[in-house]
Short mmCIF file of C-alpha atoms in Angstrom, two decimals:
data_model
loop_
_atom_site.label_atom_id
_atom_site.label_comp_id
_atom_site.label_asym_id
_atom_site.label_seq_id
_atom_site.Cartn_x
_atom_site.Cartn_y
_atom_site.Cartn_z
CA GLY A 1 124.43 108.69 98.42
CA GLN A 2 124.97 104.69 99.04
CA GLN A 3 122.78 102.13 97.73
CA LEU A 4 121.22 99.28 99.49
CA ASN A 5 119.93 96.19 96.92
CA GLN A 6 117.36 93.83 99.01
CA SER A 7 117.38 90.38 97.52
CA PRO A 8 114.07 89.55 96.26
CA GLN A 9 111.49 91.83 96.51
CA SER A 10 108.59 89.04 96.93
CA MET A 11 108.44 86.18 97.99
CA PHE A 12 105.21 82.97 98.70
CA ILE A 13 106.37 80.18 100.74
CA GLN A 14 104.28 77.64 102.20
CA GLU A 15 103.88 77.44 106.08
CA GLY A 16 106.88 75.87 107.16
CA GLU A 17 109.32 76.36 105.22
CA ASP A 18 112.66 78.59 105.08
CA VAL A 19 113.53 82.00 104.16
CA SER A 20 116.60 83.57 103.40
CA MET A 21 116.77 87.00 102.05
CA ASN A 22 119.54 89.40 102.04
CA CYS A 23 121.47 93.22 101.29
CA THR A 24 124.66 93.97 99.63
CA SER A 25 125.88 97.62 99.56
CA SER A 26 128.49 99.51 97.08
CA SER A 27 129.78 100.67 100.63
CA ILE A 28 130.52 99.40 104.28
CA PHE A 29 128.37 99.67 106.92
CA ASN A 30 129.23 99.44 111.31
CA THR A 31 126.19 98.73 111.73
CA TRP A 32 123.17 96.42 109.66
CA LEU A 33 119.69 96.13 111.26
CA TRP A 34 116.73 94.07 109.96
CA TYR A 35 113.30 95.55 110.84
CA LYS A 36 110.04 93.86 109.18
CA GLN A 37 106.40 95.60 108.78
CA ASP A 38 103.78 94.67 109.25
CA PRO A 39 100.57 95.97 107.66
CA GLY A 40 99.44 99.40 108.52
CA GLU A 41 102.19 99.79 110.73
CA GLY A 42 105.50 100.84 111.37
CA PRO A 43 108.72 99.18 111.14
CA VAL A 44 109.44 97.14 114.44
CA LEU A 45 113.40 96.08 115.26
CA LEU A 46 113.58 92.56 114.88
CA ILE A 47 118.30 92.33 114.72
CA ALA A 48 121.13 94.54 115.38
CA LEU A 49 124.65 93.90 114.02
CA TYR A 50 127.22 95.79 114.85
CA LYS A 51 130.43 93.66 114.30
CA ALA A 52 131.71 92.17 110.97
CA GLY A 53 131.57 88.76 111.27
CA GLU A 54 128.80 88.96 113.81
CA LEU A 55 125.50 86.27 113.54
CA THR A 56 123.15 86.66 115.80
CA SER A 57 120.16 85.00 116.95
CA ASN A 58 116.27 85.83 117.91
CA GLY A 59 113.87 83.70 118.09
CA ARG A 60 113.70 81.43 114.44
CA LEU A 61 115.66 84.74 112.45
CA THR A 62 118.81 84.53 112.18
CA ALA A 63 120.66 87.00 110.44
CA GLN A 64 124.82 88.06 109.96
CA PHE A 65 126.54 90.83 109.40
CA GLY A 66 129.65 90.21 106.30
CA ILE A 67 132.72 89.79 106.58
CA THR A 68 133.51 92.29 103.84
CA ARG A 69 131.06 94.66 105.20
CA LYS A 70 129.19 95.33 102.37
CA ASP A 71 125.87 93.11 102.90
CA SER A 72 123.65 91.25 105.28
CA PHE A 73 121.88 88.43 105.56
CA LEU A 74 118.49 86.82 106.96
CA ASN A 75 116.99 84.00 107.25
CA ILE A 76 113.45 82.45 109.03
CA SER A 77 113.85 78.82 109.61
CA ALA A 78 110.48 77.28 109.48
CA SER A 79 107.91 79.93 108.25
CA ILE A 80 104.00 80.55 110.85
CA PRO A 81 101.60 82.95 108.54
CA SER A 82 102.65 86.18 111.42
CA ASP A 83 105.88 86.14 109.18
CA VAL A 84 103.77 88.24 106.37
CA GLY A 85 104.97 91.14 106.20
CA ILE A 86 107.59 93.71 104.67
CA TYR A 87 111.30 93.28 106.01
CA PHE A 88 113.23 96.02 105.39
CA CYS A 89 117.64 96.03 105.49
CA ALA A 90 119.61 98.88 107.31
CA GLY A 91 122.52 99.95 107.28
CA GLN A 92 124.65 102.32 109.06
CA LEU A 93 128.36 104.44 108.41
CA TRP A 94 129.51 105.93 112.35
CA ALA A 95 132.46 107.47 111.80
CA GLY A 96 132.93 108.38 115.30
CA GLY A 97 132.66 111.48 116.53
CA THR A 98 130.16 112.95 114.22
CA SER A 99 126.83 114.17 115.16
CA TYR A 100 124.21 111.44 112.92
CA GLY A 101 124.85 107.69 111.01
CA LYS A 102 122.94 108.13 108.73
CA LEU A 103 120.85 104.25 108.21
CA THR A 104 120.63 103.75 104.66
CA PHE A 105 117.34 102.02 104.05
CA GLY A 106 116.35 98.70 101.68
CA GLN A 107 113.87 98.29 99.28
CA GLY A 108 111.96 95.64 101.05
CA THR A 109 110.94 92.16 100.42
CA ILE A 110 107.94 91.72 100.09
CA LEU A 111 107.14 87.89 102.64
CA THR A 112 103.61 85.68 101.70
CA VAL A 113 102.93 82.88 103.99
CA HIS A 114 100.45 80.11 102.44
CA PRO A 115 99.08 77.98 105.20
CA ASN B 1 105.01 103.72 127.65
CA ALA B 2 103.71 104.54 124.35
CA GLY B 3 106.87 104.69 122.99
CA VAL B 4 105.89 107.35 119.49
CA THR B 5 102.97 108.52 119.04
CA GLN B 6 101.92 110.22 115.49
CA THR B 7 98.97 112.66 114.81
CA PRO B 8 96.54 112.52 112.60
CA LYS B 9 96.72 108.38 110.71
CA PHE B 10 95.25 109.54 108.02
CA GLN B 11 95.00 113.15 105.72
CA VAL B 12 93.57 114.28 102.78
CA LEU B 13 95.21 117.35 101.60
CA LYS B 14 94.07 119.94 98.29
CA THR B 15 97.57 121.25 96.48
CA GLY B 16 98.90 124.28 97.86
CA GLN B 17 97.57 123.43 101.35
CA SER B 18 99.05 123.28 104.68
CA MET B 19 99.47 120.61 107.63
CA THR B 20 101.52 119.82 110.54
CA LEU B 21 102.35 115.94 111.45
CA GLN B 22 102.78 115.62 114.44
CA CYS B 23 104.90 113.34 116.39
CA ALA B 24 105.35 112.70 119.80
CA GLN B 25 108.74 110.86 121.92
CA ASP B 26 108.06 108.67 125.41
CA MET B 27 111.63 107.41 126.35
CA ASN B 28 113.49 110.10 126.97
CA HIS B 29 115.61 109.11 123.91
CA ASN B 30 117.74 112.22 122.56
CA SER B 31 117.23 111.96 118.40
CA MET B 32 114.78 111.94 116.21
CA TYR B 33 113.95 111.96 112.55
CA TRP B 34 110.78 111.61 110.27
CA TYR B 35 111.78 109.71 107.20
CA ARG B 36 108.12 109.47 104.02
CA GLN B 37 107.72 106.06 102.76
CA ASP B 38 106.92 105.04 98.64
CA PRO B 39 106.27 101.92 97.31
CA GLY B 40 109.81 100.39 96.17
CA MET B 41 112.18 102.49 97.84
CA GLY B 42 111.70 101.90 101.37
CA LEU B 43 112.27 104.81 104.28
CA ARG B 44 114.41 108.01 102.83
CA LEU B 45 115.43 110.56 105.44
CA ILE B 46 113.51 113.82 105.69
CA TYR B 47 114.55 115.27 108.30
CA TYR B 48 116.90 114.68 111.35
CA SER B 49 116.91 116.49 114.78
CA ALA B 50 119.90 114.97 116.94
CA SER B 51 119.12 116.38 119.91
CA GLU B 52 116.46 118.73 121.93
CA GLY B 53 117.38 122.48 120.02
CA THR B 54 119.19 121.16 116.83
CA THR B 55 117.85 119.91 113.80
CA ASP B 56 118.96 118.93 110.19
CA LYS B 57 118.38 117.69 106.22
CA GLY B 58 118.26 114.39 104.64
CA GLU B 59 117.93 112.79 101.73
CA VAL B 60 115.01 114.27 100.93
CA PRO B 61 114.27 117.73 102.69
CA ASN B 62 112.95 119.99 99.61
CA GLY B 63 108.66 120.55 100.71
CA TYR B 64 109.41 120.01 103.81
CA ASN B 65 109.59 121.57 107.23
CA VAL B 66 110.13 120.46 110.77
CA SER B 67 110.61 121.95 114.71
CA ARG B 68 111.56 120.11 117.62
CA LEU B 69 109.13 121.81 120.65
CA ASN B 70 111.23 119.65 122.62
CA LYS B 71 112.21 116.81 124.03
CA ARG B 72 109.80 114.65 122.95
CA GLU B 73 108.13 116.15 120.42
CA PHE B 74 109.09 116.91 116.45
CA SER B 75 107.20 117.98 114.63
CA LEU B 76 107.08 117.81 110.77
CA ARG B 77 105.50 120.59 108.13
CA LEU B 78 104.08 120.95 103.95
CA GLU B 79 103.73 124.67 103.64
CA SER B 80 102.28 124.25 100.14
CA ALA B 81 101.57 119.99 99.33
CA ALA B 82 101.80 118.90 95.81
CA PRO B 83 100.47 115.75 95.22
CA SER B 84 104.17 113.70 95.24
CA GLN B 85 104.41 114.55 98.56
CA THR B 86 101.92 111.68 98.59
CA SER B 87 103.21 109.34 100.68
CA VAL B 88 103.34 107.49 104.11
CA TYR B 89 105.29 110.04 106.16
CA PHE B 90 106.50 107.66 109.63
CA CYS B 91 108.75 108.66 112.67
CA ALA B 92 111.42 107.18 114.18
CA SER B 93 113.44 107.99 117.41
CA SER B 94 116.78 106.71 118.61
CA PRO B 95 118.70 107.29 122.45
CA ILE B 96 121.96 109.51 120.92
CA ALA B 97 123.16 110.43 117.14
CA GLY B 98 125.82 108.52 115.94
CA GLY B 99 126.65 106.19 118.14
CA HIS B 100 127.66 103.27 116.94
CA GLN B 101 124.47 101.35 118.82
CA GLU B 102 122.05 103.65 117.82
CA THR B 103 118.98 101.95 116.96
CA GLN B 104 116.15 103.62 115.97
CA TYR B 105 112.07 102.87 117.35
CA PHE B 106 109.28 103.60 114.30
CA GLY B 107 105.66 104.95 115.01
CA PRO B 108 102.70 104.26 113.14
CA GLY B 109 103.11 106.12 110.54
CA THR B 110 100.38 109.04 108.45
CA ARG B 111 98.73 108.04 105.52
CA LEU B 112 98.71 111.34 103.62
CA LEU B 113 97.04 111.52 100.56
CA VAL B 114 97.50 115.37 97.94
CA LEU B 115 94.91 115.41 95.35
#
């Protein structure tokens, strides 16, 4: 099956620093999603990308859909303490006309922000 | 609008016991999903229901059964719990299945410990 490698596995940063994380796949996707999970909660969608090369921002977050369709990255600028959590990438391959396009999740990046 | 709700929040079972995890969504979504989350492994799909009246196996279905009771509710049953089923279980829903812009919304999770 498809494999997603998400890196880094964890990050410890100072408040105000920028953060970058990425996901790479062994095969192509036509949708990339980035989720954040707070402790004790379910994942919440941050950014959705639907087109190769697409660059999308959501406040201090910016994500890009790689040209090869096999990778995506997420940047967080000027981090703040509430950015703490686990960030997941997820890729979807929709073949068109099928009943379901399964989401494949990365292993997650644990972000810790020191005030 | 509560989104996706799950009950119970926590459960402790003994090996061999059975239980049903409940999930409901009030967003009029067609598709619903059950995932399990284990440390370092991201989220893995157990079962999904592309629409009311249909269910299909995901990546890790063994030991589980599901019921799509109606459009709102999708339950996950463990007939004979095993310690390997200790995990955090998430239910999710999306407006459509397989569409190019499928976006899944997650519930808060059920934390299950099997002794």
